[in-house]
mmCIF file of C-alpha atoms and ligand atoms in Angstrom:
data_model
loop_
_atom_site.group_PDB
_atom_site.id
_atom_site.type_symbol
_atom_site.label_atom_id
_atom_site.label_comp_id
_atom_site.label_asym_id
_atom_site.label_seq_id
_atom_site.Cartn_x
_atom_site.Cartn_y
_atom_site.Cartn_z
ATOM 1 C CA UNK A 1 -10.477 -20.355 195.451
ATOM 2 C CA UNK A 2 -9.626 -19.948 191.865
ATOM 3 C CA UNK A 3 -10.129 -22.348 188.940
ATOM 4 C CA UNK A 4 -7.108 -23.974 187.206
ATOM 5 C CA UNK A 5 -7.540 -23.773 183.394
ATOM 6 C CA UNK A 6 -5.426 -26.029 181.089
ATOM 7 C CA UNK A 7 -4.772 -24.669 177.517
ATOM 8 C CA UNK A 8 -2.629 -25.760 174.923
ATOM 9 C CA UNK A 9 -2.590 -27.629 171.349
ATOM 10 C CA UNK A 10 -4.007 -30.890 170.716
ATOM 11 C CA UNK A 11 -2.243 -33.665 172.236
ATOM 12 C CA UNK A 12 -0.445 -32.015 174.763
ATOM 13 C CA UNK A 13 -2.376 -33.829 177.632
ATOM 14 C CA UNK A 14 -4.844 -31.236 178.972
ATOM 15 C CA UNK A 15 -7.694 -33.930 179.409
ATOM 16 C CA UNK A 16 -5.605 -36.375 181.026
ATOM 17 C CA UNK A 17 -3.512 -34.143 183.061
ATOM 18 C CA UNK A 18 -6.517 -32.075 184.161
ATOM 19 C CA UNK A 19 -8.279 -35.087 185.310
ATOM 20 C CA UNK A 20 -5.408 -36.128 187.463
ATOM 21 C CA UNK A 21 -4.695 -32.608 188.775
ATOM 22 C CA UNK A 22 -8.339 -32.296 189.824
ATOM 23 C CA UNK A 23 -8.026 -35.577 191.922
ATOM 24 C CA UNK A 24 -4.938 -34.359 193.511
ATOM 25 C CA UNK A 25 -6.413 -31.038 194.409
ATOM 26 C CA UNK A 26 -9.820 -32.441 195.360
ATOM 27 C CA UNK A 27 -11.255 -30.064 192.804
ATOM 28 C CA UNK A 28 -14.108 -30.702 190.449
ATOM 29 C CA UNK A 29 -13.052 -31.559 186.848
ATOM 30 C CA UNK A 30 -14.708 -30.190 183.711
ATOM 31 C CA UNK A 31 -13.433 -31.129 180.229
ATOM 32 C CA UNK A 32 -15.061 -28.761 177.748
ATOM 33 C CA UNK A 33 -15.064 -31.341 174.760
ATOM 34 C CA UNK A 34 -16.637 -33.968 176.960
ATOM 35 C CA UNK A 35 -19.278 -31.662 178.264
ATOM 36 C CA UNK A 36 -20.012 -30.524 174.721
ATOM 37 C CA UNK A 37 -20.260 -34.182 173.464
ATOM 38 C CA UNK A 38 -22.489 -35.258 176.415
ATOM 39 C CA UNK A 39 -24.826 -32.251 175.914
ATOM 40 C CA UNK A 40 -25.227 -32.879 172.230
ATOM 41 C CA UNK A 41 -25.360 -36.584 172.251
ATOM 42 C CA UNK A 42 -22.681 -36.593 169.417
ATOM 43 C CA UNK A 43 -19.009 -36.969 169.363
ATOM 44 C CA UNK A 44 -16.943 -34.065 168.315
ATOM 45 C CA UNK A 45 -16.142 -35.563 164.684
ATOM 46 C CA UNK A 46 -19.970 -36.101 164.475
ATOM 47 C CA UNK A 47 -20.785 -32.508 165.425
ATOM 48 C CA UNK A 48 -18.115 -30.939 162.968
ATOM 49 C CA UNK A 49 -19.544 -33.266 160.229
ATOM 50 C CA UNK A 50 -23.177 -32.478 161.057
ATOM 51 C CA UNK A 51 -23.198 -28.886 161.989
ATOM 52 C CA UNK A 52 -19.712 -27.401 161.088
ATOM 53 C CA UNK A 53 -16.895 -25.968 163.268
ATOM 54 C CA UNK A 54 -18.821 -22.716 163.740
ATOM 55 C CA UNK A 55 -21.529 -24.550 165.551
ATOM 56 C CA UNK A 56 -18.956 -26.364 167.804
ATOM 57 C CA UNK A 57 -17.292 -23.079 168.532
ATOM 58 C CA UNK A 58 -20.473 -21.579 169.743
ATOM 59 C CA UNK A 59 -21.163 -24.495 172.112
ATOM 60 C CA UNK A 60 -17.535 -24.237 173.379
ATOM 61 C CA UNK A 61 -17.942 -20.549 174.073
ATOM 62 C CA UNK A 62 -21.308 -21.178 176.119
ATOM 63 C CA UNK A 63 -19.388 -23.835 178.266
ATOM 64 C CA UNK A 64 -16.408 -21.461 178.910
ATOM 65 C CA UNK A 65 -18.865 -18.768 180.092
ATOM 66 C CA UNK A 66 -20.523 -21.188 182.381
ATOM 67 C CA UNK A 67 -17.648 -22.910 183.926
ATOM 68 C CA UNK A 68 -15.918 -19.743 184.679
ATOM 69 C CA UNK A 69 -18.401 -18.967 187.230
ATOM 70 C CA UNK A 70 -17.394 -22.088 189.217
ATOM 71 C CA UNK A 71 -14.697 -22.212 191.922
ATOM 72 C CA UNK A 72 -12.418 -25.090 192.995
ATOM 73 C CA UNK A 73 -12.540 -26.520 189.461
ATOM 74 C CA UNK A 74 -9.876 -27.818 187.005
ATOM 75 C CA UNK A 75 -11.090 -26.995 183.381
ATOM 76 C CA UNK A 76 -9.460 -28.730 180.609
ATOM 77 C CA UNK A 77 -10.087 -26.850 177.312
ATOM 78 C CA UNK A 78 -10.086 -27.815 173.848
ATOM 79 C CA UNK A 79 -7.025 -26.693 171.781
ATOM 80 C CA UNK A 80 -9.072 -23.961 169.985
ATOM 81 C CA UNK A 81 -10.437 -22.210 173.192
ATOM 82 C CA UNK A 82 -7.872 -19.447 173.706
ATOM 83 C CA UNK A 83 -7.740 -18.549 169.780
ATOM 84 C CA UNK A 84 -10.932 -16.542 170.198
ATOM 85 C CA UNK A 85 -10.915 -13.059 171.717
ATOM 86 C CA UNK A 86 -14.295 -13.618 173.565
ATOM 87 C CA UNK A 87 -12.948 -16.875 175.376
ATOM 88 C CA UNK A 88 -9.681 -15.149 176.457
ATOM 89 C CA UNK A 89 -11.651 -12.208 177.902
ATOM 90 C CA UNK A 90 -13.717 -14.635 179.970
ATOM 91 C CA UNK A 91 -10.716 -16.771 181.032
ATOM 92 C CA UNK A 92 -8.432 -13.969 181.864
ATOM 93 C CA UNK A 93 -10.703 -12.566 184.518
ATOM 94 C CA UNK A 94 -8.144 -12.627 187.279
ATOM 95 C CA UNK A 95 -9.965 -15.589 189.060
ATOM 96 C CA UNK A 96 -8.519 -18.258 186.907
ATOM 97 C CA UNK A 97 -4.862 -19.594 186.782
ATOM 98 C CA UNK A 98 -4.067 -20.541 183.333
ATOM 99 C CA UNK A 99 -1.600 -23.184 182.619
ATOM 100 C CA UNK A 100 -0.359 -24.251 179.190
ATOM 101 C CA UNK A 101 0.797 -27.478 178.282
ATOM 102 C CA UNK A 102 3.425 -27.515 175.482
ATOM 103 C CA UNK A 103 4.754 -30.389 173.375
ATOM 104 C CA UNK A 104 6.821 -30.572 170.195
ATOM 105 C CA UNK A 105 5.483 -31.762 166.957
ATOM 106 C CA UNK A 106 6.742 -35.326 166.985
ATOM 107 C CA UNK A 107 5.295 -35.765 170.602
ATOM 108 C CA UNK A 108 2.037 -34.363 169.326
ATOM 109 C CA UNK A 109 1.918 -36.629 166.244
ATOM 110 C CA UNK A 110 2.923 -39.675 168.411
ATOM 111 C CA UNK A 111 0.090 -38.865 171.037
ATOM 112 C CA UNK A 112 -2.515 -38.347 168.374
ATOM 113 C CA UNK A 113 -1.669 -40.667 165.567
ATOM 114 C CA UNK A 114 -4.083 -43.366 164.419
ATOM 115 C CA UNK A 115 -7.110 -41.612 166.070
ATOM 116 C CA UNK A 116 -9.966 -40.099 164.321
ATOM 117 C CA UNK A 117 -11.229 -37.931 167.241
ATOM 118 C CA UNK A 118 -9.760 -34.679 166.298
ATOM 119 C CA UNK A 119 -11.290 -33.363 162.928
ATOM 120 C CA UNK A 120 -8.718 -30.492 162.425
ATOM 121 C CA UNK A 121 -5.659 -32.753 162.694
ATOM 122 C CA UNK A 122 -5.947 -35.628 160.105
ATOM 123 C CA UNK A 123 -2.369 -36.367 160.693
ATOM 124 C CA UNK A 124 -1.188 -33.683 158.192
ATOM 125 C CA UNK A 125 2.274 -32.634 159.458
ATOM 126 C CA UNK A 126 2.263 -29.326 157.600
ATOM 127 C CA UNK A 127 -1.179 -28.313 158.588
ATOM 128 C CA UNK A 128 -0.303 -29.204 162.102
ATOM 129 C CA UNK A 129 2.859 -26.982 162.041
ATOM 130 C CA UNK A 130 0.917 -23.994 160.503
ATOM 131 C CA UNK A 131 -1.870 -24.314 162.981
ATOM 132 C CA UNK A 132 0.557 -24.546 165.876
ATOM 133 C CA UNK A 133 2.521 -21.570 164.754
ATOM 134 C CA UNK A 134 -0.792 -19.509 164.409
ATOM 135 C CA UNK A 135 -1.855 -20.342 167.780
ATOM 136 C CA UNK A 136 1.398 -20.124 169.784
ATOM 137 C CA UNK A 137 0.997 -16.387 170.597
ATOM 138 C CA UNK A 138 -2.291 -17.084 172.317
ATOM 139 C CA UNK A 139 -1.075 -20.230 174.303
ATOM 140 C CA UNK A 140 1.958 -18.064 175.459
ATOM 141 C CA UNK A 141 -0.358 -15.740 177.307
ATOM 142 C CA UNK A 142 -0.721 -18.454 180.091
ATOM 143 C CA UNK A 143 0.490 -17.775 183.749
ATOM 144 C CA UNK A 144 2.623 -20.761 183.707
ATOM 145 C CA UNK A 145 4.053 -22.995 180.694
ATOM 146 C CA UNK A 146 5.283 -26.406 180.970
ATOM 147 C CA UNK A 147 7.149 -28.421 178.232
ATOM 148 C CA UNK A 148 5.609 -32.003 178.537
ATOM 149 C CA UNK A 149 7.749 -33.936 176.040
ATOM 150 C CA UNK A 150 9.910 -35.525 178.728
ATOM 151 C CA UNK A 151 7.268 -35.729 181.481
ATOM 152 C CA UNK A 152 4.624 -38.221 182.586
ATOM 153 C CA UNK A 153 1.250 -36.881 183.373
ATOM 154 C CA UNK A 154 1.873 -37.398 187.093
ATOM 155 C CA UNK A 155 5.326 -35.398 186.784
ATOM 156 C CA UNK A 156 3.264 -32.609 185.056
ATOM 157 C CA UNK A 157 0.725 -32.494 187.787
ATOM 158 C CA UNK A 158 3.527 -32.194 190.234
ATOM 159 C CA UNK A 159 5.059 -29.389 188.474
ATOM 160 C CA UNK A 160 1.884 -27.623 188.490
ATOM 161 C CA UNK A 161 1.290 -28.120 192.258
ATOM 162 C CA UNK A 162 4.759 -26.734 192.843
ATOM 163 C CA UNK A 163 3.832 -23.591 190.897
ATOM 164 C CA UNK A 164 0.626 -23.112 192.680
ATOM 165 C CA UNK A 165 2.302 -23.539 196.028
ATOM 166 C CA UNK A 166 4.921 -21.002 194.979
ATOM 167 C CA UNK A 167 2.200 -18.554 193.900
ATOM 168 C CA UNK A 168 0.419 -18.737 197.247
ATOM 169 C CA UNK A 169 3.542 -17.426 199.183
HETATM 170 N N1 ADP B 1 2.764 -36.533 179.381
HETATM 171 C C1 ADP B 1 2.315 -37.480 178.624
HETATM 172 N N2 ADP B 1 3.078 -38.508 178.442
HETATM 173 C C2 ADP B 1 2.645 -39.574 177.496
HETATM 174 N N3 ADP B 1 1.501 -39.565 177.080
HETATM 175 C C3 ADP B 1 0.593 -38.557 177.346
HETATM 176 C C4 ADP B 1 1.007 -37.446 178.014
HETATM 177 N N4 ADP B 1 -0.094 -36.580 178.207
HETATM 178 C C5 ADP B 1 -0.970 -37.244 177.422
HETATM 179 N N5 ADP B 1 -0.707 -38.334 176.927
HETATM 180 C C6 ADP B 1 -1.513 -39.229 176.110
HETATM 181 O O1 ADP B 1 -1.699 -38.463 174.824
HETATM 182 C C7 ADP B 1 -2.987 -38.599 174.303
HETATM 183 C C8 ADP B 1 -3.555 -37.117 174.207
HETATM 184 O O2 ADP B 1 -3.809 -36.647 175.570
HETATM 185 P P1 ADP B 1 -5.114 -35.730 175.971
HETATM 186 O O3 ADP B 1 -4.988 -35.714 177.220
HETATM 187 O O4 ADP B 1 -6.243 -36.222 175.295
HETATM 188 O O5 ADP B 1 -4.554 -34.398 175.256
HETATM 189 P P2 ADP B 1 -5.354 -33.195 174.802
HETATM 190 O O6 ADP B 1 -6.590 -33.144 175.758
HETATM 191 O O7 ADP B 1 -4.466 -31.915 175.228
HETATM 192 O O8 ADP B 1 -5.675 -33.194 173.387
HETATM 193 C C9 ADP B 1 -3.734 -39.435 175.249
HETATM 194 O O9 ADP B 1 -3.643 -40.812 174.668
HETATM 195 C C10 ADP B 1 -2.833 -39.473 176.513
HETATM 196 O O10 ADP B 1 -2.966 -40.684 177.313
HETATM 197 O O1 S3P B 2 -7.508 -27.527 168.599
HETATM 198 C C1 S3P B 2 -8.699 -27.511 168.341
HETATM 199 O O2 S3P B 2 -9.118 -26.623 167.541
HETATM 200 C C2 S3P B 2 -9.598 -28.641 168.814
HETATM 201 C C3 S3P B 2 -9.138 -29.285 169.876
HETATM 202 C C4 S3P B 2 -9.868 -30.638 170.438
HETATM 203 O O3 S3P B 2 -9.400 -30.736 171.885
HETATM 204 P P1 S3P B 2 -8.048 -31.223 172.299
HETATM 205 O O4 S3P B 2 -7.215 -30.156 172.350
HETATM 206 O O5 S3P B 2 -8.404 -31.770 173.680
HETATM 207 O O6 S3P B 2 -7.636 -32.441 171.509
HETATM 208 C C5 S3P B 2 -11.277 -30.347 170.204
HETATM 209 O O7 S3P B 2 -11.742 -29.212 170.971
HETATM 210 C C6 S3P B 2 -11.628 -30.204 168.750
HETATM 211 O O8 S3P B 2 -11.268 -31.284 168.033
HETATM 212 C C7 S3P B 2 -10.933 -28.839 168.214
HETATM 213 MG MG1 MG B 3 -8.664 -32.834 175.392
#
């Protein structure tokens, strides 16, 4: 069976929805950021500060390569994963179902404000808009896209399950 890969901008709910979806499907769960942090023994902000974004992106790519060899796994990616051609090639291998979570800027702001765990955000509205616009074409390459603004994580999981069932037929 295939892996389900969740992509999308920061704060769209990939980590929370992924965990819940894995539970519902009785799949394994991998969060690329959590795995990077665990292996390095550093938080993501610490890693950015100490070694820079480039170093983080290399660790991220390594994990994408590894996890794609798995089956029956829900993979919650970090928001930057599909921006890189090498990652897209690995993910779009025909054995993964790629689901994009989408949210409006106010929702994203609301879900990420007051937290220092995303070094690329810094709660700067203009920066966020520019980054989202730049990344949109890559997020839109997903097999299935869900607007999450009005949905709870559980409702999002249910929508994904409906999509998966429809695909099987
Ligand atoms: N559908 C949702 N409705 C309300 N809050 C949500 C929803 N999805 C995620 N959140 C909350 O928003 C924050 C960011 O979610 P997270 O799963 O870390 O997003 P991502 O991994 O995409 O950056 C968390 O505090 C989470 O509880
Ligand atoms: O969008 C990005 O480039 C990033 C998103 C973060 O993950 P979330 O999307 O889970 O917040 C994390 O990987 C890192 O801070 C960089
Ligand atoms: Mg996350």
